[in-house]
GROMACS .gro file of N, CA and C in nm:
model
  339
    1MET      N    1   0.261   0.021  -2.681
    1MET     CA    2   0.363  -0.009  -2.584
    1MET      C    3   0.381   0.114  -2.495
    2GLY      N    4   0.377   0.093  -2.363
    2GLY     CA    5   0.392   0.202  -2.268
    2GLY      C    6   0.537   0.232  -2.236
    3MET      N    7   0.557   0.336  -2.158
    3MET     CA    8   0.691   0.378  -2.121
    3MET      C    9   0.766   0.268  -2.047
    4LEU      N   10   0.703   0.200  -1.953
    4LEU     CA   11   0.772   0.094  -1.879
    4LEU      C   12   0.805  -0.025  -1.968
    5ASP      N   13   0.722  -0.051  -2.069
    5ASP     CA   14   0.753  -0.158  -2.164
    5ASP      C   15   0.882  -0.126  -2.239
    6SER      N   16   0.895  -0.002  -2.281
    6SER     CA   17   1.015   0.037  -2.355
    6SER      C   18   1.138   0.035  -2.265
    7VAL      N   19   1.124   0.076  -2.140
    7VAL     CA   20   1.236   0.068  -2.045
    7VAL      C   21   1.273  -0.079  -2.023
    8ALA      N   22   1.174  -0.165  -2.006
    8ALA     CA   23   1.201  -0.308  -1.985
    8ALA      C   24   1.277  -0.369  -2.102
    9THR      N   25   1.241  -0.331  -2.224
    9THR     CA   26   1.311  -0.381  -2.342
    9THR      C   27   1.458  -0.340  -2.339
   10ARG      N   28   1.484  -0.216  -2.305
   10ARG     CA   29   1.622  -0.166  -2.300
   10ARG      C   30   1.703  -0.233  -2.189
   11VAL      N   31   1.642  -0.247  -2.072
   11VAL     CA   32   1.712  -0.310  -1.959
   11VAL      C   33   1.737  -0.457  -1.989
   12ALA      N   34   1.639  -0.526  -2.048
   12ALA     CA   35   1.657  -0.667  -2.083
   12ALA      C   36   1.770  -0.686  -2.183
   13ALA      N   37   1.797  -0.583  -2.265
   13ALA     CA   38   1.906  -0.589  -2.362
   13ALA      C   39   2.041  -0.553  -2.300
   14GLY      N   40   2.041  -0.520  -2.169
   14GLY     CA   41   2.168  -0.495  -2.101
   14GLY      C   42   2.196  -0.351  -2.065
   15ALA      N   43   2.104  -0.259  -2.095
   15ALA     CA   44   2.127  -0.117  -2.067
   15ALA      C   45   2.085  -0.082  -1.924
   16THR      N   46   2.155   0.013  -1.866
   16THR     CA   47   2.111   0.076  -1.742
   16THR      C   48   2.035   0.201  -1.785
   17VAL      N   49   1.915   0.219  -1.732
   17VAL     CA   50   1.825   0.324  -1.780
   17VAL      C   51   1.784   0.414  -1.664
   18ARG      N   52   1.785   0.545  -1.690
   18ARG     CA   53   1.734   0.645  -1.595
   18ARG      C   54   1.605   0.702  -1.654
   19PHE      N   55   1.502   0.711  -1.571
   19PHE     CA   56   1.374   0.763  -1.618
   19PHE      C   57   1.292   0.814  -1.499
   20ARG      N   58   1.181   0.877  -1.528
   20ARG     CA   59   1.094   0.934  -1.425
   20ARG      C   60   0.954   0.870  -1.433
   21PRO      N   61   0.933   0.764  -1.356
   21PRO     CA   62   0.800   0.700  -1.358
   21PRO      C   63   0.696   0.789  -1.292
   22THR      N   64   0.571   0.766  -1.329
   22THR     CA   65   0.461   0.840  -1.269
   22THR      C   66   0.373   0.745  -1.188
   23GLY      N   67   0.303   0.801  -1.092
   23GLY     CA   68   0.213   0.723  -1.008
   23GLY      C   69   0.253   0.733  -0.862
   24ASN      N   70   0.163   0.689  -0.775
   24ASN     CA   71   0.184   0.703  -0.631
   24ASN      C   72   0.185   0.570  -0.556
   25SER      N   73   0.188   0.459  -0.626
   25SER     CA   74   0.179   0.329  -0.559
   25SER      C   75   0.305   0.291  -0.483
   26MET      N   76   0.416   0.362  -0.507
   26MET     CA   77   0.541   0.328  -0.439
   26MET      C   78   0.586   0.434  -0.337
   27VAL      N   79   0.501   0.534  -0.311
   27VAL     CA   80   0.532   0.638  -0.212
   27VAL      C   81   0.545   0.572  -0.075
   28PRO      N   82   0.640   0.605   0.009
   28PRO     CA   83   0.741   0.708  -0.006
   28PRO      C   84   0.873   0.661  -0.068
   29LEU      N   85   0.884   0.536  -0.108
   29LEU     CA   86   1.010   0.487  -0.165
   29LEU      C   87   1.041   0.554  -0.298
   30ILE      N   88   0.940   0.567  -0.383
   30ILE     CA   89   0.952   0.638  -0.510
   30ILE      C   90   0.828   0.726  -0.524
   31ARG      N   91   0.851   0.853  -0.542
   31ARG     CA   92   0.740   0.946  -0.566
   31ARG      C   93   0.725   0.969  -0.716
   32SER      N   94   0.607   1.009  -0.758
   32SER     CA   95   0.582   1.034  -0.899
   32SER      C   96   0.683   1.135  -0.952
   33ARG      N   97   0.748   1.100  -1.062
   33ARG     CA   98   0.846   1.182  -1.134
   33ARG      C   99   0.984   1.186  -1.069
   34ASP      N  100   1.008   1.106  -0.962
   34ASP     CA  101   1.145   1.092  -0.911
   34ASP      C  102   1.231   1.034  -1.022
   35LEU      N  103   1.358   1.071  -1.026
   35LEU     CA  104   1.451   1.014  -1.123
   35LEU      C  105   1.503   0.883  -1.067
   36VAL      N  106   1.472   0.773  -1.135
   36VAL     CA  107   1.517   0.641  -1.090
   36VAL      C  108   1.616   0.583  -1.191
   37THR      N  109   1.704   0.498  -1.140
   37THR     CA  110   1.799   0.426  -1.224
   37THR      C  111   1.769   0.278  -1.207
   38VAL      N  112   1.756   0.208  -1.320
   38VAL     CA  113   1.730   0.064  -1.320
   38VAL      C  114   1.839  -0.004  -1.401
   39ALA      N  115   1.901  -0.106  -1.342
   39ALA     CA  116   2.008  -0.181  -1.407
   39ALA      C  117   1.966  -0.327  -1.425
   40PRO      N  118   2.023  -0.395  -1.524
   40PRO     CA  119   1.994  -0.538  -1.541
   40PRO      C  120   2.026  -0.613  -1.412
   41VAL      N  121   1.947  -0.715  -1.384
   41VAL     CA  122   1.959  -0.786  -1.257
   41VAL      C  123   1.968  -0.937  -1.279
   42ASP      N  124   2.032  -1.005  -1.184
   42ASP     CA  125   2.026  -1.150  -1.177
   42ASP      C  126   1.902  -1.182  -1.095
   43PRO      N  127   1.793  -1.226  -1.157
   43PRO     CA  128   1.667  -1.246  -1.085
   43PRO      C  129   1.677  -1.344  -0.969
   44ALA      N  130   1.768  -1.439  -0.979
   44ALA     CA  131   1.782  -1.537  -0.871
   44ALA      C  132   1.841  -1.474  -0.745
   45ALA      N  133   1.897  -1.355  -0.757
   45ALA     CA  134   1.961  -1.289  -0.643
   45ALA      C  135   1.870  -1.188  -0.572
   46VAL      N  136   1.753  -1.157  -0.630
   46VAL     CA  137   1.668  -1.055  -0.567
   46VAL      C  138   1.611  -1.106  -0.436
   47GLN      N  139   1.583  -1.010  -0.347
   47GLN     CA  140   1.532  -1.042  -0.214
   47GLN      C  141   1.406  -0.960  -0.186
   48VAL      N  142   1.332  -1.003  -0.087
   48VAL     CA  143   1.216  -0.926  -0.042
   48VAL      C  144   1.264  -0.786  -0.006
   49GLY      N  145   1.191  -0.687  -0.053
   49GLY     CA  146   1.226  -0.548  -0.027
   49GLY      C  147   1.298  -0.480  -0.142
   50ASP      N  148   1.352  -0.558  -0.237
   50ASP     CA  149   1.414  -0.498  -0.355
   50ASP      C  150   1.304  -0.439  -0.444
   51ILE      N  151   1.337  -0.332  -0.515
   51ILE     CA  152   1.246  -0.274  -0.613
   51ILE      C  153   1.295  -0.320  -0.749
   52VAL      N  154   1.208  -0.390  -0.822
   52VAL     CA  155   1.246  -0.446  -0.952
   52VAL      C  156   1.150  -0.399  -1.062
   53LEU      N  157   1.201  -0.407  -1.184
   53LEU     CA  158   1.121  -0.383  -1.303
   53LEU      C  159   1.083  -0.520  -1.356
   54ALA      N  160   0.955  -0.554  -1.354
   54ALA     CA  161   0.912  -0.689  -1.388
   54ALA      C  162   0.777  -0.687  -1.460
   55ARG      N  163   0.756  -0.788  -1.541
   55ARG     CA  164   0.627  -0.807  -1.608
   55ARG      C  165   0.546  -0.908  -1.527
   56VAL      N  166   0.424  -0.867  -1.491
   56VAL     CA  167   0.332  -0.953  -1.417
   56VAL      C  168   0.198  -0.950  -1.489
   57ALA      N  169   0.152  -1.065  -1.532
   57ALA     CA  170   0.021  -1.076  -1.598
   57ALA      C  171   0.006  -0.975  -1.711
   58GLY      N  172   0.112  -0.956  -1.789
   58GLY     CA  173   0.105  -0.871  -1.907
   58GLY      C  174   0.141  -0.725  -1.887
   59ALA      N  175   0.150  -0.680  -1.763
   59ALA     CA  176   0.183  -0.539  -1.736
   59ALA      C  177   0.323  -0.531  -1.675
   60VAL      N  178   0.394  -0.421  -1.704
   60VAL     CA  179   0.526  -0.400  -1.647
   60VAL      C  180   0.513  -0.305  -1.528
   61TYR      N  181   0.577  -0.341  -1.417
   61TYR     CA  182   0.572  -0.263  -1.294
   61TYR      C  183   0.714  -0.236  -1.244
   62LEU      N  184   0.732  -0.123  -1.178
   62LEU     CA  185   0.850  -0.095  -1.099
   62LEU      C  186   0.801  -0.101  -0.955
   63HIS      N  187   0.805  -0.221  -0.899
   63HIS     CA  188   0.744  -0.248  -0.769
   63HIS      C  189   0.835  -0.332  -0.681
   64LEU      N  190   0.787  -0.357  -0.561
   64LEU     CA  191   0.863  -0.432  -0.461
   64LEU      C  192   0.854  -0.583  -0.481
   65VAL      N  193   0.961  -0.651  -0.447
   65VAL     CA  194   0.957  -0.796  -0.433
   65VAL      C  195   0.901  -0.821  -0.292
   66SER      N  196   0.785  -0.887  -0.284
   66SER     CA  197   0.721  -0.910  -0.154
   66SER      C  198   0.736  -1.054  -0.105
   67ALA      N  199   0.777  -1.144  -0.194
   67ALA     CA  200   0.803  -1.283  -0.156
   67ALA      C  201   0.891  -1.346  -0.264
   68VAL      N  202   0.966  -1.447  -0.224
   68VAL     CA  203   1.055  -1.517  -0.317
   68VAL      C  204   1.028  -1.667  -0.306
   69ASP      N  205   1.011  -1.732  -0.420
   69ASP     CA  206   0.997  -1.877  -0.429
   69ASP      C  207   1.120  -1.928  -0.506
   70THR      N  208   1.227  -1.954  -0.433
   70THR     CA  209   1.354  -1.993  -0.494
   70THR      C  210   1.339  -2.122  -0.573
   71ALA      N  211   1.273  -2.220  -0.515
   71ALA     CA  212   1.257  -2.350  -0.582
   71ALA      C  213   1.176  -2.337  -0.710
   72GLY      N  214   1.079  -2.249  -0.711
   72GLY     CA  215   0.994  -2.230  -0.829
   72GLY      C  216   1.048  -2.129  -0.928
   73GLY      N  217   1.160  -2.061  -0.893
   73GLY     CA  218   1.218  -1.963  -0.983
   73GLY      C  219   1.127  -1.846  -1.011
   74ARG      N  220   1.063  -1.795  -0.905
   74ARG     CA  221   0.969  -1.684  -0.925
   74ARG      C  222   0.969  -1.591  -0.804
   75VAL      N  223   0.915  -1.472  -0.825
   75VAL     CA  224   0.902  -1.372  -0.719
   75VAL      C  225   0.761  -1.315  -0.721
   76GLN      N  226   0.717  -1.269  -0.604
   76GLN     CA  227   0.588  -1.202  -0.595
   76GLN      C  228   0.614  -1.051  -0.596
   77ILE      N  229   0.535  -0.980  -0.675
   77ILE     CA  230   0.550  -0.836  -0.693
   77ILE      C  231   0.431  -0.764  -0.631
   78SER      N  232   0.462  -0.658  -0.554
   78SER     CA  233   0.358  -0.579  -0.487
   78SER      C  234   0.394  -0.432  -0.490
   79ASN      N  235   0.294  -0.346  -0.474
   79ASN     CA  236   0.325  -0.205  -0.460
   79ASN      C  237   0.356  -0.175  -0.314
   80ASN      N  238   0.380  -0.050  -0.280
   80ASN     CA  239   0.415  -0.014  -0.144
   80ASN      C  240   0.291   0.024  -0.062
   81ARG      N  241   0.175  -0.011  -0.113
   81ARG     CA  242   0.048   0.017  -0.044
   81ARG      C  243  -0.022  -0.112  -0.001
   82GLY      N  244   0.045  -0.226  -0.021
   82GLY     CA  245  -0.011  -0.353   0.021
   82GLY      C  246  -0.082  -0.432  -0.087
   83ARG      N  247  -0.089  -0.379  -0.209
   83ARG     CA  248  -0.155  -0.452  -0.318
   83ARG      C  249  -0.056  -0.546  -0.384
   84VAL      N  250  -0.093  -0.673  -0.391
   84VAL     CA  251  -0.011  -0.774  -0.457
   84VAL      C  252  -0.048  -0.779  -0.605
   85ASN      N  253   0.051  -0.761  -0.693
   85ASN     CA  254   0.028  -0.770  -0.837
   85ASN      C  255   0.027  -0.914  -0.883
   86GLY      N  256   0.107  -1.000  -0.819
   86GLY     CA  257   0.110  -1.142  -0.852
   86GLY      C  258   0.251  -1.197  -0.858
   87TRP      N  259   0.258  -1.325  -0.894
   87TRP     CA  260   0.386  -1.394  -0.907
   87TRP      C  261   0.433  -1.386  -1.051
   88THR      N  262   0.564  -1.381  -1.069
   88THR     CA  263   0.622  -1.382  -1.203
   88THR      C  264   0.753  -1.459  -1.201
   89GLY      N  265   0.782  -1.524  -1.312
   89GLY     CA  266   0.904  -1.603  -1.323
   89GLY      C  267   1.027  -1.516  -1.340
   90HIS      N  268   1.142  -1.574  -1.309
   90HIS     CA  269   1.268  -1.501  -1.320
   90HIS      C  270   1.291  -1.442  -1.459
   91ALA      N  271   1.242  -1.506  -1.563
   91ALA     CA  272   1.263  -1.457  -1.700
   91ALA      C  273   1.193  -1.323  -1.724
   92ARG      N  274   1.097  -1.289  -1.639
   92ARG     CA  275   1.022  -1.164  -1.656
   92ARG      C  276   1.063  -1.057  -1.553
   93VAL      N  277   1.174  -1.080  -1.485
   93VAL     CA  278   1.231  -0.979  -1.396
   93VAL      C  279   1.350  -0.920  -1.471
   94PHE      N  280   1.336  -0.795  -1.516
   94PHE     CA  281   1.431  -0.734  -1.608
   94PHE      C  282   1.542  -0.656  -1.538
   95GLY      N  283   1.506  -0.585  -1.433
   95GLY     CA  284   1.606  -0.498  -1.371
   95GLY      C  285   1.576  -0.469  -1.226
   96ILE      N  286   1.673  -0.406  -1.161
   96ILE     CA  287   1.660  -0.367  -1.021
   96ILE      C  288   1.684  -0.217  -1.010
   97CYS      N  289   1.607  -0.152  -0.926
   97CYS     CA  290   1.624  -0.009  -0.902
   97CYS      C  291   1.749   0.009  -0.816
   98THR      N  292   1.845   0.085  -0.870
   98THR     CA  293   1.972   0.105  -0.800
   98THR      C  294   1.980   0.242  -0.733
   99GLU      N  295   1.894   0.335  -0.777
   99GLU     CA  296   1.903   0.472  -0.725
   99GLU      C  297   1.769   0.543  -0.744
  100VAL      N  298   1.733   0.623  -0.644
  100VAL     CA  299   1.613   0.707  -0.653
  100VAL      C  300   1.654   0.849  -0.617
  101ASP      N  301   1.640   0.939  -0.713
  101ASP     CA  302   1.676   1.081  -0.695
  101ASP      C  303   1.813   1.099  -0.630
  102GLY      N  304   1.911   1.024  -0.679
  102GLY     CA  305   2.049   1.038  -0.633
  102GLY      C  306   2.085   0.960  -0.509
  103THR      N  307   1.988   0.890  -0.450
  103THR     CA  308   2.015   0.809  -0.331
  103THR      C  309   2.020   0.662  -0.371
  104ALA      N  310   2.133   0.598  -0.342
  104ALA     CA  311   2.151   0.456  -0.378
  104ALA      C  312   2.058   0.369  -0.295
  105ARG      N  313   2.005   0.265  -0.360
  105ARG     CA  314   1.923   0.166  -0.291
  105ARG      C  315   2.016   0.069  -0.217
  106PRO      N  316   1.972   0.013  -0.106
  106PRO     CA  317   2.057  -0.080  -0.029
  106PRO      C  318   2.063  -0.219  -0.091
  107ARG      N  319   2.157  -0.297  -0.047
  107ARG     CA  320   2.171  -0.442  -0.075
  107ARG      C  321   2.179  -0.476  -0.224
  108LEU      N  322   2.265  -0.409  -0.297
  108LEU     CA  323   2.277  -0.435  -0.440
  108LEU      C  324   2.390  -0.533  -0.475
  109ASP      N  325   2.478  -0.561  -0.380
  109ASP     CA  326   2.594  -0.647  -0.408
  109ASP      C  327   2.553  -0.782  -0.465
  110GLY      N  328   2.612  -0.818  -0.578
  110GLY     CA  329   2.589  -0.946  -0.641
  110GLY      C  330   2.459  -0.958  -0.718
  111LYS      N  331   2.383  -0.850  -0.729
  111LYS     CA  332   2.254  -0.858  -0.798
  111LYS      C  333   2.257  -0.802  -0.940
  112ILE      N  334   2.345  -0.704  -0.964
  112ILE     CA  335   2.349  -0.638  -1.093
  112ILE      C  336   2.431  -0.720  -1.191
  113ARG      N  337   2.377  -0.735  -1.313
  113ARG     CA  338   2.449  -0.809  -1.417
  113ARG      C  339   2.547  -0.719  -1.488
   0.00000   0.00000   0.00000
């Protein structure tokens, strides 16, 4: 189990978690080792442009919502470099990024559980 898997487990259980993810796929929104805060989310409330913690095809990502299928109860997850990870159901969207290195993310009203 990787670090993001363990964070996803904690967030799914209702915890707000602060951690430092690694990688460059979300630059400049999140840089490697930035301190991020992820809180439990109402998946039906997420919008394109939100950064969520979600499981897609077996892997957990802290990536962007790039499309929403409200009728199908799913969202499309992509990195900030144009790569689409795929679609995932609301049950596999665990949390939303609320803060990056002390800066609050926009449009959080009504999304945090």
